[in-house]
Amino acid sequence: MSPEGRAVANGRVLLAGTGSGPLLRLAAPISFWGGVDPSTGSVCDPRHPDHGRSLSGSVAWIESTIGSSSSSSVLLELLRLGLGPAALLLGRADPILSLGAVVAVELGYPGIPVVELPAGVPAEVADGTLVEVRADGALRALPGGG
Amino acid sequence: MSGGPGTGGRADAVRLTTEEAAVLAGADGPAAATAMRIVTEAARLLGADSLVPIGSAHIDGCLYHGDGGVEFAERLVREEGAVKVPTTLNVGALDLLHPGRVKGDDHRLEMSRRLMNAYLSMGCSATWTCAPYQAGHRPAVGEQVAWGESNAVAFANSVLGARTNRYGDFLDIACALVGRAPFVGLHLDAARRATVVVDTSELSERLRDLDAFYPVLGSWLGRAVGDRVAVVDGLPPTTSEDRLKALGAAAASTGAVALFHVSGVTPEAPTVEAALGGQPPERVIRVTPEDVRATLATLSTSADGAIDAVALGSPHFSRDEFCRLHGLARGRRFSVPFYVCTGRDVLREVAAEGWITDLEAAGVTTVADTCVIVAPILPGHRGTLMTNSGKFAHYTPGTTGYGVIYGSLEECVESGAAGRVVRLTETWT
């Protein structure tokens, strides 16, 4: 693999930026409020298959968001505390969660890219692979990842 | 690691009217400009090409989750933000009517109060309820609104026939400050048409006429349809608002349900065919008794046995629900903490009936303006909570650390008296 990594997907930019980290594929839809602990970044809903895993620093693939209107607040809080994901990849543009990242930028907190990937992250990119989201919505697998 | 994102209020794909563009440029003050930037940004990312004027808003963002939300709201206040449309407030993280009921450290209590005050300063009404529709906020059929709070969104669209998307914290107040919302999704006719038919005819009539069935049906619906619009067929034509409220709240917890139709009951579904807009459904799902039993099992995370508390009222208890509880609990004595969460408007009404005096004598603790899963109210951090609410059943483990047991209102009352789970009938067979 080149140092630039390998292109694996291209999405629609919901919020532009760059971010890299291990890919975290959430196995089920999630509500950030009630589903992610705003003080740690870990999945706190015991019914969720990823219960206990941390989103902090990850490039999180979330096929669908569900539930609470407060999910935007939880994301904002994670970004304020430096505990947020490094990037969000959403199966579908979401009017709640994404707004947490929009407001983080308004308040001058470190922001993150949010990209819509309706076709998903290709199956060959395993959970834990080091990936990078580019400002144009490109997703690349980086060398040295898991 | 990440860096370099920016919003900047790019409006390239979103056509703004002259007036909207002026607000974006600051003609209506800095808070309105911030709000218009956020609304325009949301419109862009949702794929809207214009904004729609709204008649009212319901704000979820007044509930404290951390200092970032307070910073945002207080900045809007400093920038002299004032809502342009009638705007109600969701629960906060304090019970203002019963000081001391919410625990927590001083910082949390102070920031919760500052957040609530910030939203009042912008001209929102002190309703402090997740059920604004029980506090007189009832937009008309077809009215464009911007509501937050997942159960309120489902109720506004489905039961009232008003039009809103699932607005979350920050976008809700931004819409209220400019009186506009992204013109996309459920604001438009096309997205309101049902594409899924849910056929309940295989379920017994007795089950379909049971209050405790509706949170279960809602929990099933949210998982089954996600964010698609379903029309549920086969429910009694007399299905009450409280049952629809419970159905919607549960569906909006397990799924992203913002609108459901019930044929012969909700305003946009005089018939299944009407709800489908005359087109064939993409999918027909028949709910089986096994589906109901399997979903029921997911609502409890603890086994039947001793309980540490009972909580009712998510969404906030209505007058009718208080009436039923009063009939069941009057003269009883609960042996574990028994919380009923409600809005101050309903509380005032039912207190005037004398019901609260009787319920308190039975050991009921009323919680107003907030509820047990959004603020530290329950004793300790571990225990088992019993509830008749599908929404409490869904969120309690993740937000409080408590295990949860689901049961009917009658079972909650009997169990609250006994201090352990009491099952009354073979209801679910």
Coordinates of C-alpha atoms in Angstrom, one line a residue:
Chain A
M1 CA 0.0 0.0 0.0
S2 CA 1.3 3.5 -0.8
P3 CA 1.9 5.9 2.1
E4 CA -1.2 7.7 0.8
G5 CA -3.3 4.6 1.5
R6 CA -5.9 3.0 -0.7
A7 CA -9.2 4.6 -1.8
V8 CA -12.1 2.4 -0.5
A9 CA -15.1 4.6 -0.8
N10 CA -16.4 8.1 -1.7
G11 CA -19.2 9.8 0.1
R12 CA -21.2 13.0 0.1
V13 CA -19.7 15.6 2.4
L14 CA -22.2 16.7 5.1
L15 CA -19.5 18.5 7.0
A16 CA -16.1 19.0 5.5
G17 CA -12.9 18.1 7.2
T18 CA -10.3 15.5 7.6
G19 CA -10.0 12.8 10.3
S20 CA -8.4 9.4 10.8
G21 CA -8.6 6.6 13.2
P22 CA -9.5 2.9 13.4
L23 CA -12.8 2.1 11.6
L24 CA -15.5 1.2 14.1
R25 CA -18.4 -0.5 12.5
L26 CA -21.5 -0.1 14.7
A27 CA -23.4 -3.3 14.4
A28 CA -26.8 -1.8 15.1
P29 CA -28.6 1.6 14.8
I30 CA -27.8 3.9 17.7
S31 CA -29.2 6.9 19.6
F32 CA -26.2 8.9 21.0
W33 CA -28.4 10.0 23.9
G34 CA -29.1 6.9 26.0
G35 CA -26.6 5.0 23.8
V36 CA -23.3 6.8 24.2
D37 CA -21.9 8.1 27.5
P38 CA -21.3 11.8 27.0
S39 CA -18.5 11.7 29.6
T40 CA -16.5 8.8 28.2
G41 CA -17.5 8.2 24.6
S42 CA -18.4 4.5 25.2
V43 CA -21.5 2.8 24.1
C44 CA -23.6 2.6 27.3
D45 CA -26.8 0.9 26.2
P46 CA -26.5 -2.7 27.5
R47 CA -28.8 -3.9 24.7
H48 CA -26.6 -2.5 22.0
P49 CA -24.2 -5.2 20.4
D50 CA -21.3 -2.8 20.7
H51 CA -21.9 -2.1 24.4
G52 CA -18.7 -1.1 26.1
R53 CA -16.8 -0.1 22.9
S54 CA -15.5 3.4 22.7
L55 CA -16.2 5.8 19.8
S56 CA -13.4 8.1 20.9
G57 CA -10.8 8.7 18.2
S58 CA -12.5 6.2 15.8
V59 CA -13.9 6.7 12.4
A60 CA -17.4 5.5 13.2
W61 CA -19.6 3.8 10.6
I62 CA -23.3 4.2 11.6
E63 CA -25.7 2.8 9.1
S64 CA -28.7 4.5 10.8
T65 CA -29.4 6.7 13.7
I66 CA -32.4 6.3 15.8
G67 CA -34.0 7.6 18.9
S68 CA -33.4 10.8 20.8
S69 CA -33.4 14.4 19.8
S70 CA -30.6 15.0 22.3
S71 CA -28.1 13.0 20.3
S72 CA -26.7 16.2 18.9
S73 CA -26.0 17.5 22.5
V74 CA -24.2 14.3 23.3
L75 CA -21.9 14.6 20.2
L76 CA -21.3 18.3 21.0
E77 CA -20.3 17.3 24.6
L78 CA -17.9 14.6 23.4
L79 CA -16.3 17.0 21.0
R80 CA -16.0 19.7 23.7
L81 CA -14.2 17.2 25.9
G82 CA -12.0 15.8 23.2
L83 CA -13.6 12.4 23.4
G84 CA -15.5 12.4 20.1
P85 CA -15.0 10.2 17.1
A86 CA -12.4 11.4 14.6
A87 CA -15.0 11.2 11.9
L88 CA -18.6 10.1 11.3
L89 CA -19.7 8.0 8.3
L90 CA -23.5 7.9 8.1
G91 CA -25.6 5.6 6.0
R92 CA -28.0 8.5 5.6
A93 CA -27.8 12.2 6.3
D94 CA -29.2 12.7 9.7
P95 CA -30.9 15.9 11.0
I96 CA -30.0 15.4 14.6
L97 CA -26.6 13.9 15.2
S98 CA -24.8 15.9 12.5
L99 CA -26.0 19.1 14.1
G100 CA -23.7 18.4 17.1
A101 CA -20.8 18.6 14.8
V102 CA -22.1 21.8 13.1
V103 CA -22.5 23.6 16.4
A104 CA -19.1 22.4 17.6
V105 CA -17.7 24.4 14.7
E106 CA -19.9 27.4 15.7
L107 CA -18.4 27.3 19.2
G108 CA -14.8 26.9 18.0
Y109 CA -14.4 23.3 19.3
P110 CA -12.4 20.9 17.3
G111 CA -14.8 19.7 14.6
I112 CA -15.0 16.5 12.7
P113 CA -15.9 15.5 9.2
V114 CA -19.3 13.9 8.6
V115 CA -19.8 12.0 5.4
E116 CA -22.9 10.3 4.0
L117 CA -22.1 6.8 2.5
P118 CA -25.4 5.3 1.3
A119 CA -23.6 2.2 -0.1
G120 CA -21.7 1.7 3.2
V121 CA -18.1 0.9 3.9
P122 CA -17.0 -2.0 1.7
A123 CA -17.0 -5.3 3.6
E124 CA -13.3 -5.9 2.9
V125 CA -12.4 -3.0 5.1
A126 CA -12.3 -4.8 8.4
D127 CA -13.4 -3.3 11.7
G128 CA -10.2 -1.7 13.3
T129 CA -8.6 -0.9 10.0
L130 CA -6.8 2.5 10.1
V131 CA -8.8 4.8 7.8
E132 CA -8.8 8.4 6.8
V133 CA -11.6 10.7 5.8
R134 CA -10.6 13.4 3.3
A135 CA -12.1 16.8 2.9
D136 CA -13.7 15.7 -0.4
G137 CA -15.5 12.8 1.2
A138 CA -13.0 10.2 0.1
L139 CA -12.4 7.3 2.6
R140 CA -8.9 5.7 2.4
A141 CA -7.4 2.7 4.2
L142 CA -4.0 3.7 5.5
P143 CA -1.0 1.5 5.9
G144 CA -0.2 0.2 9.3
G145 CA -3.8 -0.2 10.3
G146 CA -5.2 -3.3 11.9
Chain B
M1 CA -7.2 12.8 14.8
S2 CA -9.1 15.4 12.7
G3 CA -9.0 19.0 11.8
G4 CA -10.1 21.8 9.5
P5 CA -13.8 21.4 9.1
G6 CA -15.9 24.4 8.6
T7 CA -19.5 25.3 8.0
G8 CA -19.6 28.9 7.0
G9 CA -23.3 28.9 6.1
R10 CA -22.8 28.1 2.5
A11 CA -26.1 28.5 0.8
D12 CA -25.1 27.5 -2.7
A13 CA -27.8 24.8 -3.1
V14 CA -30.3 26.3 -0.8
R15 CA -32.4 29.2 -2.3
L16 CA -33.1 31.8 0.3
T17 CA -35.7 34.6 -0.1
T18 CA -34.4 38.2 0.0
E19 CA -35.7 38.4 3.6
E20 CA -33.9 35.1 4.6
A21 CA -30.7 36.2 3.0
A22 CA -30.9 39.5 4.9
V23 CA -31.3 37.6 8.2
L24 CA -28.3 35.5 7.3
A25 CA -26.3 38.7 6.6
G26 CA -27.2 40.0 10.1
A27 CA -30.2 42.3 9.4
D28 CA -32.1 40.8 12.3
G29 CA -29.2 40.7 14.7
P30 CA -26.4 38.3 15.4
A31 CA -28.4 35.5 17.1
A32 CA -30.8 35.4 14.1
A33 CA -27.8 35.3 11.8
T34 CA -26.2 32.4 13.7
A35 CA -29.6 30.6 13.7
M36 CA -30.1 31.2 9.9
R37 CA -26.6 29.9 9.3
I38 CA -27.4 26.7 11.2
V39 CA -30.8 26.3 9.5
T40 CA -29.2 26.8 6.1
E41 CA -26.4 24.4 6.9
A42 CA -29.0 21.8 8.0
A43 CA -31.0 22.4 4.8
R44 CA -27.9 21.8 2.7
L45 CA -27.0 18.6 4.4
L46 CA -30.5 17.3 4.3
G47 CA -30.8 18.1 0.6
A48 CA -33.4 20.8 0.9
D49 CA -33.4 23.6 -1.7
S50 CA -35.4 26.1 0.3
L51 CA -36.8 26.9 3.7
V52 CA -40.4 26.8 4.9
P53 CA -42.1 29.2 7.3
I54 CA -43.1 27.5 10.5
G55 CA -46.0 28.2 12.9
S56 CA -44.5 26.9 16.1
A57 CA -41.6 25.1 17.7
H58 CA -40.9 22.7 20.6
I59 CA -37.4 22.8 22.0
D60 CA -35.6 19.8 23.2
G61 CA -32.3 21.6 23.8
C62 CA -33.2 22.9 27.3
L63 CA -32.2 19.6 28.8
Y64 CA -28.7 19.7 30.3
H65 CA -26.2 17.1 28.9
G66 CA -23.0 19.1 29.4
D67 CA -21.6 22.6 29.4
G68 CA -21.4 22.8 25.6
G69 CA -25.2 23.2 25.3
V70 CA -25.2 25.9 28.0
E71 CA -22.4 27.8 26.1
F72 CA -24.4 27.6 22.9
A73 CA -27.7 28.8 24.5
E74 CA -26.1 31.6 26.5
R75 CA -24.3 32.8 23.3
L76 CA -27.7 33.1 21.6
V77 CA -29.0 35.1 24.6
R78 CA -26.0 37.4 24.6
E79 CA -26.6 37.9 20.9
E80 CA -30.2 38.9 21.8
G81 CA -31.9 35.9 20.3
A82 CA -35.8 36.0 20.5
V83 CA -38.0 33.3 19.1
K84 CA -40.2 34.3 16.1
V85 CA -43.0 31.8 16.7
P86 CA -44.8 30.4 19.7
T87 CA -42.3 28.0 21.3
T88 CA -42.7 25.5 24.1
L89 CA -40.0 23.9 26.1
N90 CA -39.3 20.2 26.7
V91 CA -38.2 18.8 30.1
G92 CA -35.2 20.4 31.7
A93 CA -32.9 18.6 34.1
L94 CA -34.5 20.1 37.2
D95 CA -37.9 19.9 38.9
L96 CA -38.5 23.6 39.5
L97 CA -41.7 22.9 41.4
H98 CA -40.1 20.4 43.9
P99 CA -36.6 21.7 44.8
G100 CA -34.4 18.9 46.1
R101 CA -36.1 16.2 44.1
V102 CA -33.2 16.2 41.6
K103 CA -29.9 15.2 43.1
G104 CA -26.4 15.8 41.6
D105 CA -23.5 18.0 42.3
D106 CA -23.7 21.8 42.5
H107 CA -22.1 22.3 39.1
R108 CA -24.7 20.2 37.4
L109 CA -27.6 21.8 39.2
E110 CA -26.3 25.3 38.4
M111 CA -25.7 24.6 34.8
S112 CA -29.1 22.9 34.4
R113 CA -30.7 26.1 35.8
R114 CA -28.6 28.4 33.6
L115 CA -29.6 26.4 30.5
M116 CA -33.4 26.5 31.4
N117 CA -33.1 30.2 32.1
A118 CA -31.3 30.9 28.8
Y119 CA -34.2 29.3 26.8
L120 CA -36.8 31.3 28.8
S121 CA -34.8 34.5 28.0
M122 CA -35.3 33.8 24.4
G123 CA -39.1 34.0 24.8
C124 CA -39.9 30.3 25.0
S125 CA -42.8 29.2 27.3
A126 CA -42.1 27.5 30.6
T127 CA -44.0 24.3 29.7
W128 CA -41.2 22.0 30.7
T129 CA -42.8 18.9 29.3
C130 CA -42.0 16.2 26.7
A131 CA -45.8 16.2 26.0
P132 CA -46.5 19.8 24.9
Y133 CA -49.6 18.5 23.3
Q134 CA -51.0 18.0 26.8
A135 CA -50.2 21.6 27.6
G136 CA -52.3 23.2 24.9
H137 CA -49.6 23.2 22.1
R138 CA -51.6 21.5 19.4
P139 CA -50.8 22.7 15.8
A140 CA -53.5 22.1 13.2
V141 CA -53.6 19.4 10.5
G142 CA -51.1 20.4 7.8
E143 CA -49.5 23.1 9.8
Q144 CA -45.7 23.4 9.3
V145 CA -43.8 23.3 12.6
A146 CA -40.3 22.5 13.9
W147 CA -40.4 20.2 16.9
G148 CA -37.8 18.4 18.9
E149 CA -38.2 15.5 21.4
S150 CA -38.7 12.2 19.6
N151 CA -42.1 11.3 21.1
A152 CA -43.4 14.9 20.5
V153 CA -42.3 14.7 16.9
A154 CA -44.1 11.4 16.4
F155 CA -47.2 12.8 18.1
A156 CA -47.2 16.1 16.2
N157 CA -47.0 14.3 12.8
S158 CA -49.0 11.2 13.4
V159 CA -51.8 12.2 15.9
L160 CA -52.1 15.9 15.1
G161 CA -51.3 15.8 11.4
A162 CA -48.9 18.7 11.7
R163 CA -45.6 18.6 9.7
T164 CA -42.2 18.4 11.2
N165 CA -39.0 16.4 10.8
R166 CA -37.1 15.0 13.7
Y167 CA -35.4 18.1 14.9
G168 CA -32.7 17.8 17.5
D169 CA -31.0 20.0 20.0
F170 CA -29.7 23.3 18.5
L171 CA -31.6 23.0 15.2
D172 CA -34.8 23.3 17.1
I173 CA -34.0 26.7 18.6
A174 CA -32.3 27.8 15.4
C175 CA -35.6 27.2 13.6
A176 CA -37.6 29.0 16.3
L177 CA -35.2 32.0 16.1
V178 CA -35.8 32.5 12.4
G179 CA -39.3 31.0 12.0
R180 CA -38.0 28.7 9.3
A181 CA -37.2 25.1 8.8
P182 CA -35.5 23.2 5.9
F183 CA -38.2 22.4 3.4
V184 CA -37.6 18.7 3.0
G185 CA -38.8 15.3 4.3
L186 CA -42.0 15.3 6.3
H187 CA -42.8 19.0 5.5
L188 CA -43.7 17.7 2.0
D189 CA -46.7 15.6 0.9
A190 CA -44.6 12.9 -0.8
A191 CA -42.7 11.8 2.3
R192 CA -45.8 11.5 4.4
R193 CA -47.3 8.7 2.4
A194 CA -47.1 5.3 4.1
T195 CA -44.9 2.8 2.2
V196 CA -45.3 -0.1 4.7
V197 CA -48.6 -1.7 5.8
V198 CA -48.6 -3.3 9.3
D199 CA -51.4 -5.8 9.6
T200 CA -52.4 -6.5 13.2
S201 CA -55.4 -8.7 12.4
E202 CA -53.6 -11.9 13.6
L203 CA -53.5 -10.5 17.1
S204 CA -56.5 -11.1 19.5
E205 CA -58.9 -8.3 19.9
R206 CA -58.3 -8.5 23.7
L207 CA -54.6 -7.8 23.1
R208 CA -55.4 -4.9 20.8
D209 CA -57.6 -3.4 23.4
L210 CA -55.0 -3.4 26.2
D211 CA -53.1 -0.3 27.2
A212 CA -49.9 -2.3 27.8
F213 CA -49.9 -3.6 24.2
Y214 CA -49.2 -0.2 22.7
P215 CA -45.7 0.4 24.0
V216 CA -44.8 -3.2 22.9
L217 CA -46.3 -2.6 19.4
G218 CA -44.3 0.7 19.2
S219 CA -41.1 -1.0 20.2
W220 CA -41.6 -3.6 17.6
L221 CA -42.6 -1.0 15.0
G222 CA -39.4 1.1 15.5
R223 CA -37.2 -1.9 14.9
A224 CA -39.2 -3.2 12.0
V225 CA -39.5 0.0 10.0
G226 CA -36.6 2.3 11.1
D227 CA -37.4 5.6 9.5
R228 CA -40.0 4.5 7.0
V229 CA -43.7 5.6 7.3
A230 CA -46.0 2.8 8.2
V231 CA -49.8 2.5 8.3
V232 CA -51.0 0.3 11.1
D233 CA -54.2 -1.5 10.3
G234 CA -56.6 -3.3 12.6
L235 CA -56.4 -1.2 15.8
P236 CA -59.7 -0.2 17.4
P237 CA -61.3 2.9 15.9
T238 CA -61.5 4.2 19.5
T239 CA -57.7 4.0 20.1
S240 CA -57.0 6.8 22.6
E241 CA -54.5 9.5 22.4
D242 CA -52.6 8.0 25.4
R243 CA -52.2 4.7 23.4
L244 CA -51.0 6.5 20.3
K245 CA -48.6 8.6 22.5
A246 CA -47.2 5.3 24.0
L247 CA -47.0 3.7 20.6
G248 CA -45.1 6.7 19.0
A249 CA -42.8 7.2 22.0
A250 CA -41.7 3.6 21.9
A251 CA -41.3 3.5 18.1
A252 CA -39.3 6.7 18.2
S253 CA -37.0 5.1 20.8
T254 CA -36.2 1.8 19.1
G255 CA -36.3 3.3 15.6
A256 CA -36.3 6.7 13.9
V257 CA -40.1 6.8 13.5
A258 CA -41.3 10.4 13.1
L259 CA -44.7 9.6 11.5
F260 CA -47.0 6.6 11.6
H261 CA -50.5 6.3 10.5
V262 CA -53.3 4.2 12.1
S263 CA -56.1 3.5 9.7
G264 CA -59.4 4.8 10.8
V265 CA -57.8 6.7 13.7
T266 CA -55.1 9.2 12.7
P267 CA -56.0 12.3 10.5
E268 CA -54.1 11.3 7.4
A269 CA -55.3 7.7 7.4
P270 CA -59.1 7.5 7.0
T271 CA -58.3 4.2 5.2
V272 CA -55.2 2.2 4.5
E273 CA -55.5 3.2 0.8
A274 CA -55.6 6.9 1.7
A275 CA -52.5 6.5 3.9
L276 CA -50.7 4.8 1.0
G277 CA -51.7 7.7 -1.3
G278 CA -53.3 5.3 -3.7
Q279 CA -50.0 3.5 -4.4
P280 CA -49.1 -0.1 -3.6
P281 CA -47.1 -0.6 -0.4
E282 CA -43.5 -1.5 -0.7
R283 CA -43.9 -4.0 2.1
V284 CA -46.7 -5.6 4.1
I285 CA -45.8 -7.0 7.5
R286 CA -48.1 -9.2 9.5
V287 CA -47.5 -8.9 13.2
T288 CA -47.7 -12.2 14.9
P289 CA -48.3 -13.1 18.6
E290 CA -44.7 -14.4 18.6
D291 CA -43.5 -11.0 17.5
V292 CA -45.4 -9.4 20.4
R293 CA -44.0 -11.9 22.9
A294 CA -40.4 -11.5 21.6
T295 CA -40.6 -7.7 21.7
L296 CA -42.1 -7.9 25.2
A297 CA -39.1 -9.9 26.3
T298 CA -36.7 -7.2 25.1
L299 CA -38.4 -4.5 27.2
S300 CA -37.2 -6.0 30.4
T301 CA -33.5 -6.4 31.3
S302 CA -34.1 -7.9 34.8
A303 CA -35.9 -11.0 35.8
D304 CA -39.1 -10.8 37.8
G305 CA -38.3 -10.5 41.5
A306 CA -37.7 -7.7 43.9
I307 CA -37.9 -4.1 42.6
D308 CA -36.4 -0.9 44.0
A309 CA -38.7 1.6 42.4
V310 CA -41.5 2.2 40.0
A311 CA -41.6 5.0 37.5
L312 CA -44.5 6.1 35.3
G313 CA -44.9 9.0 32.9
S314 CA -42.7 8.8 29.8
P315 CA -44.1 10.6 27.9
H316 CA -45.4 12.7 30.7
F317 CA -48.5 11.4 32.4
S318 CA -51.8 12.8 31.1
R319 CA -54.9 13.7 33.0
D320 CA -56.6 10.5 31.9
E321 CA -53.6 8.4 33.0
F322 CA -53.7 10.1 36.4
C323 CA -57.4 9.4 36.7
R324 CA -56.7 5.7 36.1
L325 CA -53.8 5.6 38.5
H326 CA -55.8 7.4 41.1
G327 CA -58.5 4.8 40.8
L328 CA -56.0 2.0 41.3
A329 CA -53.7 3.5 43.9
R330 CA -56.0 5.4 46.2
G331 CA -56.0 3.9 49.7
R332 CA -53.0 1.7 48.9
R333 CA -49.5 2.0 50.4
F334 CA -46.4 1.6 48.2
S335 CA -43.4 0.0 49.8
V336 CA -40.9 1.2 47.2
P337 CA -40.3 4.7 45.8
F338 CA -43.1 5.3 43.2
Y339 CA -42.5 8.1 40.8
V340 CA -45.0 9.7 38.4
C341 CA -43.5 12.2 35.9
T342 CA -45.7 14.9 34.4
G343 CA -45.8 18.4 33.1
R344 CA -46.7 21.3 35.4
D345 CA -49.9 22.1 33.4
V346 CA -51.3 18.6 33.9
L347 CA -50.1 18.5 37.5
R348 CA -52.0 21.7 38.3
E349 CA -55.2 20.2 36.8
V350 CA -55.0 16.9 38.6
A351 CA -54.0 18.6 41.9
A352 CA -57.2 20.6 41.7
E353 CA -59.1 17.4 41.5
G354 CA -57.5 16.3 44.8
W355 CA -55.9 13.3 43.2
I356 CA -52.4 14.3 44.1
T357 CA -53.2 14.4 47.8
D358 CA -54.5 10.9 47.6
L359 CA -51.6 9.7 45.5
E360 CA -49.1 11.2 47.9
A361 CA -50.8 9.5 50.8
A362 CA -50.2 6.2 49.0
G363 CA -46.5 7.1 48.7
V364 CA -46.4 8.5 45.2
T365 CA -43.7 11.1 44.4
T366 CA -44.7 13.4 41.6
V367 CA -41.9 14.7 39.4
A368 CA -42.7 17.8 37.3
D369 CA -40.7 19.6 34.6
T370 CA -38.3 16.7 34.2
C371 CA -38.2 12.9 34.6
V372 CA -36.2 10.0 36.2
I373 CA -34.1 9.1 33.1
V374 CA -32.9 12.6 32.3
A375 CA -32.0 13.8 35.8
P376 CA -30.5 12.0 38.8
I377 CA -33.7 11.3 40.8
L378 CA -33.6 7.5 41.4
P379 CA -32.0 6.3 44.6
G380 CA -28.4 5.2 44.0
H381 CA -26.9 4.0 40.8
R382 CA -28.0 0.4 40.7
G383 CA -31.3 -1.3 41.2
T384 CA -34.4 -2.5 39.4
L385 CA -37.0 -0.1 38.1
M386 CA -40.5 -1.2 37.0
T387 CA -42.4 0.8 34.5
N388 CA -45.4 0.7 32.1
S389 CA -43.6 3.0 29.6
G390 CA -41.9 1.6 26.5
K391 CA -39.6 4.6 26.4
F392 CA -38.5 4.3 30.0
A393 CA -38.0 0.6 29.4
H394 CA -35.8 1.4 26.4
Y395 CA -33.6 4.1 27.9
T396 CA -33.4 3.3 31.7
P397 CA -30.5 0.9 31.5
G398 CA -28.3 3.3 29.4
T399 CA -29.1 6.4 31.3
T400 CA -29.5 5.4 35.0
G401 CA -27.6 2.1 35.4
Y402 CA -30.8 0.5 36.7
G403 CA -32.2 -2.7 35.3
V404 CA -35.7 -2.5 34.1
I405 CA -38.9 -4.5 34.2
Y406 CA -41.9 -3.7 32.0
G407 CA -45.5 -4.3 33.1
S408 CA -49.0 -2.9 32.8
L409 CA -50.1 0.0 34.9
E410 CA -52.1 -2.4 37.1
E411 CA -49.0 -4.6 37.6
C412 CA -46.9 -1.6 38.4
V413 CA -49.3 -0.6 41.1
E414 CA -49.5 -4.1 42.6
S415 CA -45.7 -4.5 42.4
G416 CA -45.1 -1.1 43.9
A417 CA -47.2 -2.2 46.9
A418 CA -45.6 -5.6 47.2
G419 CA -42.0 -4.5 46.5
R420 CA -41.6 -7.3 44.0
V421 CA -43.0 -8.0 40.6
V422 CA -46.6 -9.1 40.7
R423 CA -48.0 -10.4 37.4
L424 CA -51.8 -10.2 37.1
T425 CA -52.9 -12.2 34.1
E426 CA -51.6 -14.3 31.2
T427 CA -52.1 -11.1 29.2
W428 CA -49.7 -11.8 26.4
T429 CA -50.9 -15.2 25.3

